mmCIF file with all atom_site columns, C-alpha atoms and ligand atoms in Angstrom:
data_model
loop_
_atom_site.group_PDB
_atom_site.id
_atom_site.type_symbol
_atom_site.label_atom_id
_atom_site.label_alt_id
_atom_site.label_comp_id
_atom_site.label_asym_id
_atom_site.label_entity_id
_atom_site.label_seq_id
_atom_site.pdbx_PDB_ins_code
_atom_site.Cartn_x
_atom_site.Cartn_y
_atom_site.Cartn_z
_atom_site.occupancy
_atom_site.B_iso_or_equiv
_atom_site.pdbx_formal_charge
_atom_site.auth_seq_id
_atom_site.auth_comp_id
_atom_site.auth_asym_id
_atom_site.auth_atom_id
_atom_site.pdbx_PDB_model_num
ATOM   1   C CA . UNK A 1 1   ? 5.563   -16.370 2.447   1.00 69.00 ? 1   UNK A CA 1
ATOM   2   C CA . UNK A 1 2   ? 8.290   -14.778 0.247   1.00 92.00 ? 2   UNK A CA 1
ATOM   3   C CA . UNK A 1 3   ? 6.981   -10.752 -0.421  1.00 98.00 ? 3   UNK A CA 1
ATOM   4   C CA . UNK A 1 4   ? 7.278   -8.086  2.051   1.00 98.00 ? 4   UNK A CA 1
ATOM   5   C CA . UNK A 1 5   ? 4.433   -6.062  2.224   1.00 98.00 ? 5   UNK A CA 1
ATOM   6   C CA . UNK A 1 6   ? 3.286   -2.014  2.741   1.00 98.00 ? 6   UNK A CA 1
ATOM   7   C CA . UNK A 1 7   ? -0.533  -1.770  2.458   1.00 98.00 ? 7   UNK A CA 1
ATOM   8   C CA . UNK A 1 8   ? -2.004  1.395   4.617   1.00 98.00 ? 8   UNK A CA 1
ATOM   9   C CA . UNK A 1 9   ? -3.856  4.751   3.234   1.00 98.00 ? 9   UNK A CA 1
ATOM   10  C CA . UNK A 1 10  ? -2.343  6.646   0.682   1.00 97.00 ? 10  UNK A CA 1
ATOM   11  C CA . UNK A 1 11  ? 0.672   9.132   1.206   1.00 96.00 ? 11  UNK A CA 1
ATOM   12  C CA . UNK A 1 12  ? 1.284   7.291   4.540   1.00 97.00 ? 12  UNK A CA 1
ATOM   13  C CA . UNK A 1 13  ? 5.520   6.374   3.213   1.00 97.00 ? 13  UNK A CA 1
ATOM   14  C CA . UNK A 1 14  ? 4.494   3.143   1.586   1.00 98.00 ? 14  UNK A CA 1
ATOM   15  C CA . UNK A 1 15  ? 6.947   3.693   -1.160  1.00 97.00 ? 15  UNK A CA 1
ATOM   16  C CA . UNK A 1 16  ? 9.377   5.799   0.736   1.00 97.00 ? 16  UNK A CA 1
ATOM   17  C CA . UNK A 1 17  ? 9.809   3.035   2.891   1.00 98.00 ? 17  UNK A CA 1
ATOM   18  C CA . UNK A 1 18  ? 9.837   0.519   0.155   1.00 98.00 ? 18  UNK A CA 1
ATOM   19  C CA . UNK A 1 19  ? 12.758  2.164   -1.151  1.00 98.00 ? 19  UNK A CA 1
ATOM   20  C CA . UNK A 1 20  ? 14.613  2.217   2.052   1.00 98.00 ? 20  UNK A CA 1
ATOM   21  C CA . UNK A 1 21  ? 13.658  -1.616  2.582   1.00 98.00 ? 21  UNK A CA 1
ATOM   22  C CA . UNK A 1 22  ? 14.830  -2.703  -0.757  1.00 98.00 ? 22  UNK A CA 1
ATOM   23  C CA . UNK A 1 23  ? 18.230  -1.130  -0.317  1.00 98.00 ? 23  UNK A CA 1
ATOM   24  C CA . UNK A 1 24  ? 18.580  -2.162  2.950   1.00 97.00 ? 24  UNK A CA 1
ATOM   25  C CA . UNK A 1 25  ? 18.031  -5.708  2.040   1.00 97.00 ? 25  UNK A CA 1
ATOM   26  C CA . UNK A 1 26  ? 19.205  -6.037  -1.760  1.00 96.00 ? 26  UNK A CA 1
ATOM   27  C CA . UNK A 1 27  ? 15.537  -6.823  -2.619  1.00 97.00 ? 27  UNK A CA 1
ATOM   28  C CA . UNK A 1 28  ? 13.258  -5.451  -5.917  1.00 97.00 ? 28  UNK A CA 1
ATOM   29  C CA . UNK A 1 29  ? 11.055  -2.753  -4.887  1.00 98.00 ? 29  UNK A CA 1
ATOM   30  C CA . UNK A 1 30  ? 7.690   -3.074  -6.691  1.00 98.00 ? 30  UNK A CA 1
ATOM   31  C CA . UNK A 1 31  ? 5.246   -0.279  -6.757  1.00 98.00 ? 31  UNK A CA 1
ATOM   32  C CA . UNK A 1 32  ? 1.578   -1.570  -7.654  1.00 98.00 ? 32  UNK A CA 1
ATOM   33  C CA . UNK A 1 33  ? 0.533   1.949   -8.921  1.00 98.00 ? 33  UNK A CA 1
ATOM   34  C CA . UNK A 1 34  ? 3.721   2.467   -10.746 1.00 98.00 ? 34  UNK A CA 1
ATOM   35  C CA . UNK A 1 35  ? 3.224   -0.927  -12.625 1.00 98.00 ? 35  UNK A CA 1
ATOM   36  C CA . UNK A 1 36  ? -0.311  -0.103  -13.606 1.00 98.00 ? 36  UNK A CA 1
ATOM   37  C CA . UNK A 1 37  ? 1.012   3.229   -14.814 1.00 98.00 ? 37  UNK A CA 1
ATOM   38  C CA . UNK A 1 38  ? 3.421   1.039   -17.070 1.00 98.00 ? 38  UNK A CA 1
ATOM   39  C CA . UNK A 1 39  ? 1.202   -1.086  -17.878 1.00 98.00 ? 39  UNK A CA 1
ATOM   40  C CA . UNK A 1 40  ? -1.605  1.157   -19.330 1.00 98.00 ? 40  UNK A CA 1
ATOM   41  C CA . UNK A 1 41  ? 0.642   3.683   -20.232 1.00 98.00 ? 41  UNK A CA 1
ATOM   42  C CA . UNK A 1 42  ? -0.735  6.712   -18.192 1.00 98.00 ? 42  UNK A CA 1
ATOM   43  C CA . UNK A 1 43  ? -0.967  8.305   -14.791 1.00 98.00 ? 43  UNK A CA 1
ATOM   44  C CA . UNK A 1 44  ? -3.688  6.928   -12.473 1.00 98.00 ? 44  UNK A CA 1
ATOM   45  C CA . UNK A 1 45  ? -5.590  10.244  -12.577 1.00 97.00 ? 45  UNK A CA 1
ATOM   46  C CA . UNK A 1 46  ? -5.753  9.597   -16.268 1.00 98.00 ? 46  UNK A CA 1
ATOM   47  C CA . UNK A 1 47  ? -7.105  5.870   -15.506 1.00 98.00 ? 47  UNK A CA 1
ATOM   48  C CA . UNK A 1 48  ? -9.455  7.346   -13.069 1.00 98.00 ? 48  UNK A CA 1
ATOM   49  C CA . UNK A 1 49  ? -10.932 9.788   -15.595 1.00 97.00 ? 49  UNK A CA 1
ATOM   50  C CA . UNK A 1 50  ? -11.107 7.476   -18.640 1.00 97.00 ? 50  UNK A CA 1
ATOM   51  C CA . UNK A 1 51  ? -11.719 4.154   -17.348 1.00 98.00 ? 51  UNK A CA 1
ATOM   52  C CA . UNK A 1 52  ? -12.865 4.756   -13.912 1.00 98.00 ? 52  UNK A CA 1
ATOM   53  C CA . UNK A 1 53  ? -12.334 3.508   -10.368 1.00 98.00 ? 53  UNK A CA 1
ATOM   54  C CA . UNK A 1 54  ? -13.535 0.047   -10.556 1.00 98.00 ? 54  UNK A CA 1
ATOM   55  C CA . UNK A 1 55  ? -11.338 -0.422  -14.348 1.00 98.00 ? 55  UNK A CA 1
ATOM   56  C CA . UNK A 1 56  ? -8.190  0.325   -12.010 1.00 98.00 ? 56  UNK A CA 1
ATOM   57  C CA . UNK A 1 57  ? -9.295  -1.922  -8.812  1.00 98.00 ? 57  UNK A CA 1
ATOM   58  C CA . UNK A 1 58  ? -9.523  -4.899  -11.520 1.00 98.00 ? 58  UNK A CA 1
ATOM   59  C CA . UNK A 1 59  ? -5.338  -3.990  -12.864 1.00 98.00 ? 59  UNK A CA 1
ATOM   60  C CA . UNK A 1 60  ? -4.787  -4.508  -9.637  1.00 98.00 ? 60  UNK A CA 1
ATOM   61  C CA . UNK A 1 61  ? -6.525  -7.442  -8.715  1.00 98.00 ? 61  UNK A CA 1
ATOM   62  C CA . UNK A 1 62  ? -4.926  -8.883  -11.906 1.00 98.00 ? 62  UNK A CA 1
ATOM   63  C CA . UNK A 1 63  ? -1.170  -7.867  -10.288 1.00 98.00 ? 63  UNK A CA 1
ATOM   64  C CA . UNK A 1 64  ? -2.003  -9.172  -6.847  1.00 98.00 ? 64  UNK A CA 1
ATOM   65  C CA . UNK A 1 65  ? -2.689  -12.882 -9.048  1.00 98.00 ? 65  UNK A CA 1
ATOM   66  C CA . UNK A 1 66  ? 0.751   -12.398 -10.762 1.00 98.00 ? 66  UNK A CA 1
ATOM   67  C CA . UNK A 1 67  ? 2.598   -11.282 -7.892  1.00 97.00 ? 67  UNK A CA 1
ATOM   68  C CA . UNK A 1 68  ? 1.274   -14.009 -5.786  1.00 96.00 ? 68  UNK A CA 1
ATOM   69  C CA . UNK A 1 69  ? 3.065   -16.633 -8.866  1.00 95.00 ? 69  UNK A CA 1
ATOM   70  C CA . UNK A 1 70  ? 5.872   -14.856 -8.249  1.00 94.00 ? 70  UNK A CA 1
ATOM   71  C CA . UNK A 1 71  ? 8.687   -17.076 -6.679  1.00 92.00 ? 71  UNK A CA 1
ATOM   72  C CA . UNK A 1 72  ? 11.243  -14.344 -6.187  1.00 94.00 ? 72  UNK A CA 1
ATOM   73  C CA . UNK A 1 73  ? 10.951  -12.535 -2.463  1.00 96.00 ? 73  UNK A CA 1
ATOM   74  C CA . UNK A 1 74  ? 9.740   -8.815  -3.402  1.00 98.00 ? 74  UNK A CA 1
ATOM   75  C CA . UNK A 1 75  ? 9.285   -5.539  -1.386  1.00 98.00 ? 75  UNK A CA 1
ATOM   76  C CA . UNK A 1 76  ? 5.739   -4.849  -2.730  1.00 98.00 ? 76  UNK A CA 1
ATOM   77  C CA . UNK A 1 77  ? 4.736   -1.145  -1.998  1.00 98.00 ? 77  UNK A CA 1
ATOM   78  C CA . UNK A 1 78  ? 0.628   -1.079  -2.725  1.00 98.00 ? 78  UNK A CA 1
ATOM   79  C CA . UNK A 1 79  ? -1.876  1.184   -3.212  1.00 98.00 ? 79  UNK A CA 1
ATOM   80  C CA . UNK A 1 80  ? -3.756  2.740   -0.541  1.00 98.00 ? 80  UNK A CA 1
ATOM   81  C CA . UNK A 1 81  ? -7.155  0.853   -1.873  1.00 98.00 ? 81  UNK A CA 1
ATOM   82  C CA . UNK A 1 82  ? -5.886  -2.505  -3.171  1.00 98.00 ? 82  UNK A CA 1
ATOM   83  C CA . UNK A 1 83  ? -6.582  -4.234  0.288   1.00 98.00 ? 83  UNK A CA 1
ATOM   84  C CA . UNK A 1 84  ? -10.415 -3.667  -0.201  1.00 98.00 ? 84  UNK A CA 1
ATOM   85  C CA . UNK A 1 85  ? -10.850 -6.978  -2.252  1.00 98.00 ? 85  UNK A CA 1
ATOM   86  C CA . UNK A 1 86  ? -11.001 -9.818  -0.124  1.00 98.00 ? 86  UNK A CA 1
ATOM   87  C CA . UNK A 1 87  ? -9.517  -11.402 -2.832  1.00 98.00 ? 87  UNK A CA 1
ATOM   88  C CA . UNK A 1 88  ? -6.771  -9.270  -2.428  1.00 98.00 ? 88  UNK A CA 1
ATOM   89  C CA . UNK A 1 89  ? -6.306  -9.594  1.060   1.00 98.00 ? 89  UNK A CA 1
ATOM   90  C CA . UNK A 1 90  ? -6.321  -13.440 1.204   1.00 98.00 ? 90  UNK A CA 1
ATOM   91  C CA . UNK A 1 91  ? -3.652  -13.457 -1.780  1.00 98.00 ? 91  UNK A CA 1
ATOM   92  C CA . UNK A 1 92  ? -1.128  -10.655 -0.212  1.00 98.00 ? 92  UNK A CA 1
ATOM   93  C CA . UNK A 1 93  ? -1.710  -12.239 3.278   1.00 97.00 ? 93  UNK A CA 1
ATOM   94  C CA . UNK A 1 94  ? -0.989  -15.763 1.510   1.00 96.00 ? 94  UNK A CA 1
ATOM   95  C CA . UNK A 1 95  ? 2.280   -14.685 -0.166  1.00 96.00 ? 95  UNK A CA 1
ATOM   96  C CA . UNK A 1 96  ? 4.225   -12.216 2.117   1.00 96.00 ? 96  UNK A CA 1
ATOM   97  C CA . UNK A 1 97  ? 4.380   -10.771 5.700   1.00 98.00 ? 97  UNK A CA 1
ATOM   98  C CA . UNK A 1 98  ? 1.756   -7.587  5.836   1.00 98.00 ? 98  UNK A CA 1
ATOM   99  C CA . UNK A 1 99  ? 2.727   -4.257  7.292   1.00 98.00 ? 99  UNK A CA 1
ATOM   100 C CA . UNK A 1 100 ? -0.018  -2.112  8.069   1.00 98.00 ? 100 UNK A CA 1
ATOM   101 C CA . UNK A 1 101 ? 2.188   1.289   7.798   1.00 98.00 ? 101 UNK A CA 1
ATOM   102 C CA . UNK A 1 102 ? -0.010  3.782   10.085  1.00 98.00 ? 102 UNK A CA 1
ATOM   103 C CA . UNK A 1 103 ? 0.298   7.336   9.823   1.00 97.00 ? 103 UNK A CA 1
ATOM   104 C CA . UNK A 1 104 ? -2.524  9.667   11.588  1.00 97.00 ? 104 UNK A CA 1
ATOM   105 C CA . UNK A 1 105 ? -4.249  10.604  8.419   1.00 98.00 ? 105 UNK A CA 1
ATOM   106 C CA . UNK A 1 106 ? -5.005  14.161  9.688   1.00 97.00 ? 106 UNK A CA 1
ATOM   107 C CA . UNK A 1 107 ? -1.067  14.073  9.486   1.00 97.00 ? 107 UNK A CA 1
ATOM   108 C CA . UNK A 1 108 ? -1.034  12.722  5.911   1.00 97.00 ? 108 UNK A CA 1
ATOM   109 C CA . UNK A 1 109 ? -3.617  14.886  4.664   1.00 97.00 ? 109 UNK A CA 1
ATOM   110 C CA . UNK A 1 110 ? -2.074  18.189  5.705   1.00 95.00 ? 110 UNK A CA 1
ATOM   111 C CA . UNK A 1 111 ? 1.739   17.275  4.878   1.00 93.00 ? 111 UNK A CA 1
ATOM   112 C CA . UNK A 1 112 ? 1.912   15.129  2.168   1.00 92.00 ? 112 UNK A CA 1
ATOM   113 C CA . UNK A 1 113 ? 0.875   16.031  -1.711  1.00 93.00 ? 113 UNK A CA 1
ATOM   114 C CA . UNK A 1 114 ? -2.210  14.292  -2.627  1.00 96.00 ? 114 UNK A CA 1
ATOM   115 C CA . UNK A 1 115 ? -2.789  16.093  -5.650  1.00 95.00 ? 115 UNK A CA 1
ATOM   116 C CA . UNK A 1 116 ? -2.245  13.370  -7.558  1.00 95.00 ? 116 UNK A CA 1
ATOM   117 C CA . UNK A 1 117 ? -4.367  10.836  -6.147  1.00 96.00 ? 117 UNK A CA 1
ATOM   118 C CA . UNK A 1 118 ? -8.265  11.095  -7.352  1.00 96.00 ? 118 UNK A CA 1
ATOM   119 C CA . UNK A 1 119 ? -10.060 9.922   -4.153  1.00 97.00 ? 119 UNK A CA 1
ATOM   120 C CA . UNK A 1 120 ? -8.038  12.553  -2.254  1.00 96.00 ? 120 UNK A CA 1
ATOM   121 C CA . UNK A 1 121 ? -9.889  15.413  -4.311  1.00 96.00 ? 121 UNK A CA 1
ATOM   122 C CA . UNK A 1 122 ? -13.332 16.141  -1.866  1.00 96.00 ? 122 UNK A CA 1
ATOM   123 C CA . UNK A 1 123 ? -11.291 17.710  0.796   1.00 96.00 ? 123 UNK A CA 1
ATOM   124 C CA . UNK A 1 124 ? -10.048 17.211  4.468   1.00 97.00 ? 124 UNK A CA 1
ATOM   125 C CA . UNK A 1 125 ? -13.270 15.525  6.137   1.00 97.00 ? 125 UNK A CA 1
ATOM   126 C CA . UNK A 1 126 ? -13.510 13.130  2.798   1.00 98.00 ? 126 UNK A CA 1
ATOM   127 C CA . UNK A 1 127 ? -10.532 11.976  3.113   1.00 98.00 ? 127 UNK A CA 1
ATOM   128 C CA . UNK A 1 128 ? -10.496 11.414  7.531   1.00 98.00 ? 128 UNK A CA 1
ATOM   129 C CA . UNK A 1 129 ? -13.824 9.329   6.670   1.00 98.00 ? 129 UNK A CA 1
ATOM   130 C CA . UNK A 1 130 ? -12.219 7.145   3.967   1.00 98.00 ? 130 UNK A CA 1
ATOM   131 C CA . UNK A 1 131 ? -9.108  6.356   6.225   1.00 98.00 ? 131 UNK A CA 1
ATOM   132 C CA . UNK A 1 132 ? -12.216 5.589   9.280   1.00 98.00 ? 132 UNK A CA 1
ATOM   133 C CA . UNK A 1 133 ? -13.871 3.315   6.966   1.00 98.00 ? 133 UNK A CA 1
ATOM   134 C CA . UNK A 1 134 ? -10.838 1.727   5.857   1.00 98.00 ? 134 UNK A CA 1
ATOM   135 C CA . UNK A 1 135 ? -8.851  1.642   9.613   1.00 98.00 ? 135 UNK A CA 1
ATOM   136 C CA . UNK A 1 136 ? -10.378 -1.748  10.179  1.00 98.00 ? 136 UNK A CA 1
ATOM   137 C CA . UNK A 1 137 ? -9.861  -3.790  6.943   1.00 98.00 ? 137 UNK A CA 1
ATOM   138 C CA . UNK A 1 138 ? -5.990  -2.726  6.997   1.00 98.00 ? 138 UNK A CA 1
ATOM   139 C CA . UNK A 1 139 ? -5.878  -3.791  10.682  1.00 98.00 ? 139 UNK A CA 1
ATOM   140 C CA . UNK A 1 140 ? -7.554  -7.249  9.470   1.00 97.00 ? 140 UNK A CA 1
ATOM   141 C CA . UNK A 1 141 ? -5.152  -7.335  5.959   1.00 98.00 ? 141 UNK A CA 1
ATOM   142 C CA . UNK A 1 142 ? -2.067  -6.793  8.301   1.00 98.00 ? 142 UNK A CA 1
ATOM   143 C CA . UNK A 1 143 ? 0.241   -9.605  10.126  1.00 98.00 ? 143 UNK A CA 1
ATOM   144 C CA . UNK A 1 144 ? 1.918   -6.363  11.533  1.00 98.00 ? 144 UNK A CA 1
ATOM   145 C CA . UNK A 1 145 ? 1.131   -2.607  12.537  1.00 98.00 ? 145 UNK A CA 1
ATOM   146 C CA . UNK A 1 146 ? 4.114   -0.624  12.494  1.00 98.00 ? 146 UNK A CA 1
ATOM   147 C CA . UNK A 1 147 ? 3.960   3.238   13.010  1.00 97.00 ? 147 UNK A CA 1
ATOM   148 C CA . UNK A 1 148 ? 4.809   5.889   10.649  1.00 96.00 ? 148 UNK A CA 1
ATOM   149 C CA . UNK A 1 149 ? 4.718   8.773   12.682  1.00 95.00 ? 149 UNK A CA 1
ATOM   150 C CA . UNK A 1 150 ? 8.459   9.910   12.728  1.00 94.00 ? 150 UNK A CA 1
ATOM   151 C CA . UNK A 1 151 ? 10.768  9.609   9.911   1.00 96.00 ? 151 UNK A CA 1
ATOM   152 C CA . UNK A 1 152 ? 10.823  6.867   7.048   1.00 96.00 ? 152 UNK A CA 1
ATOM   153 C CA . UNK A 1 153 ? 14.134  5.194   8.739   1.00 97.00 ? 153 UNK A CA 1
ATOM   154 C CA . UNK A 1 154 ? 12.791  5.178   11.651  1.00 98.00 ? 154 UNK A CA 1
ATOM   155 C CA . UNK A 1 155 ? 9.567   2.745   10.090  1.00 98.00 ? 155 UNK A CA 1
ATOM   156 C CA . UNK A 1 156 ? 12.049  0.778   8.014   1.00 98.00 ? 156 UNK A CA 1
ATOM   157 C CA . UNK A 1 157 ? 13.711  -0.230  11.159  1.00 98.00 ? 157 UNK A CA 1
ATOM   158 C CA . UNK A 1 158 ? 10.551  -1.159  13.046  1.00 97.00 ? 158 UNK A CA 1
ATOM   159 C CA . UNK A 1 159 ? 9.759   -3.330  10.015  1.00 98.00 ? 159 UNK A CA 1
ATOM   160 C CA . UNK A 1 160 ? 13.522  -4.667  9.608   1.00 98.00 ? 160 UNK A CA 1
ATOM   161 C CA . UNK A 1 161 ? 13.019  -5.906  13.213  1.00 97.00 ? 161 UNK A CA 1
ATOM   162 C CA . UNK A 1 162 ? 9.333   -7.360  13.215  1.00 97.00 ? 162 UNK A CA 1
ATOM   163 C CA . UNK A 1 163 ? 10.805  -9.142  10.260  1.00 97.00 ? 163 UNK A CA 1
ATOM   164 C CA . UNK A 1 164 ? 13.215  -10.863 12.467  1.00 95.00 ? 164 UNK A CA 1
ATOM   165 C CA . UNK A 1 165 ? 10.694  -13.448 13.704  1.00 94.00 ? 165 UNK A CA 1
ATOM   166 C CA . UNK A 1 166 ? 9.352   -14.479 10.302  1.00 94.00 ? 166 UNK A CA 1
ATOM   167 C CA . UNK A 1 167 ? 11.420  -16.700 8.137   1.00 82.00 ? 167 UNK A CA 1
ATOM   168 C CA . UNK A 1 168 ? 11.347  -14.904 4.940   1.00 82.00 ? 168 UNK A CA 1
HETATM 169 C C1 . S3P B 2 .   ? -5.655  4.936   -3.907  1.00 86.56 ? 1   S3P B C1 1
HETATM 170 C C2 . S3P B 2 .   ? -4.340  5.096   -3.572  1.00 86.56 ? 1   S3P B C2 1
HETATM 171 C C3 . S3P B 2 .   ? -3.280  5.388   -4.553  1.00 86.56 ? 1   S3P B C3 1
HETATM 172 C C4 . S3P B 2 .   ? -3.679  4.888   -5.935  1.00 86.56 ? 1   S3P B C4 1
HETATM 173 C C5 . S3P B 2 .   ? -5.032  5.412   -6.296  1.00 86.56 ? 1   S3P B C5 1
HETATM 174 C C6 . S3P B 2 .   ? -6.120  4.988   -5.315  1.00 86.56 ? 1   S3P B C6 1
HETATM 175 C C7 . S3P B 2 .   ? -6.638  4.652   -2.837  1.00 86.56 ? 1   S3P B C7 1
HETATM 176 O O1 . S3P B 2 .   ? -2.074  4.778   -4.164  1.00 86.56 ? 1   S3P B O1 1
HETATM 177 O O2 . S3P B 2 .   ? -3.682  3.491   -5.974  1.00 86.56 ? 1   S3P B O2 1
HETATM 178 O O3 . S3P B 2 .   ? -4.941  6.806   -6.366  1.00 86.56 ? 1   S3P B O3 1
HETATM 179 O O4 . S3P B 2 .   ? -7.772  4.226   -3.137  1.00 86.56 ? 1   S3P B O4 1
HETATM 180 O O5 . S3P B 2 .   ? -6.281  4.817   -1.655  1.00 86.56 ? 1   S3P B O5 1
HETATM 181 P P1 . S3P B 2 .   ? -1.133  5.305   -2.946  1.00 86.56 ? 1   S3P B P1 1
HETATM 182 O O6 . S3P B 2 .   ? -1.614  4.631   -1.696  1.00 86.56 ? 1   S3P B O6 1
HETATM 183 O O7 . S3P B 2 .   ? 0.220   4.854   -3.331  1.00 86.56 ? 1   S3P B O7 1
HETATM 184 O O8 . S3P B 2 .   ? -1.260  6.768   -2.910  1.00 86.56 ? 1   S3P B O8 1
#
């Protein structure tokens, strides 16, 4: 186990927490979307709308094989859907310590800026179902739950001190 790892719905401070991890701990931050984005050389809406969903859940599937080669210890800040592949799961839960960040996602929805993120388009109710259907697979991806509900420190340091009793 060498990556530390933010799965949980999207806008819930994965990458705002990332960022705070990987200064706190002089570690790389890697951002699955943002590679893609490199990678294909456009946003994830534009993916979306020219390739489609399942084009973008197979980029990722392809990272998750990379990063799980990697040797070096990463911060690894995913996107909201990635842990929906078993495959995915087995090979994040194989390589790294999992943090389920959990934010209420009636919370997420009316706070954070989802306008770029295509399966956040079909409103409020949409979006509380796909966090209900998903609630359970990030519980089962996750060797830790930590709480988002206050500020981003305040997560980091939850996660800085679950961390403590893993040898990483
Ligand atoms: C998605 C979440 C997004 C991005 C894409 C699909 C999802 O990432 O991968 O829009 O299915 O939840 P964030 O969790 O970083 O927003």
């Amino acid at each position: 186990m060498r990556h530390i790892v933010l799965i949980g719905m999207m806008g819930c401070g994965k990458t705002t927490c990332g960022k705070l991890l990987s200064a706190r701990l002089g570690r790389p931050l890697l951002d699955t979307d943002r590679a893609i984005e490199q990678a294909e050389g456009c946003s994830i809406s534009e993916l979306f709308a020219r390739r489609g969903e399942e084009y973008f859940r197979d980029r990722e599937t392809g990272l998750v094989r990379a990063l799980a080669r990697r040797e070096e210890g990463l911060i690894l800040a995913t996107g909201g859907g990635l842990p929906l592949r078993e495959e995915n799961r087995a090979l994040l839960r194989a390589s790294g310590v999992v943090f389920f960040l959990r934010r209420p996602p009636e919370v997420i929805f009316d706070a954070a800026n989802l306008s770029d993120r295509p399966l956040a388009q079909q409103g409020r109710e949409d979006f509380l179902r796909r966090y209900r259907a998903r609630e359970p697979v990030y519980r089962a991806a996750a060797h830790e739950i930590v709480d988002n509900t206050g500020t981003p420190e305040e997560a980091a340091e939850r996660i800085l001190r679950r961390l403590e009793q893993y040898h990483i």
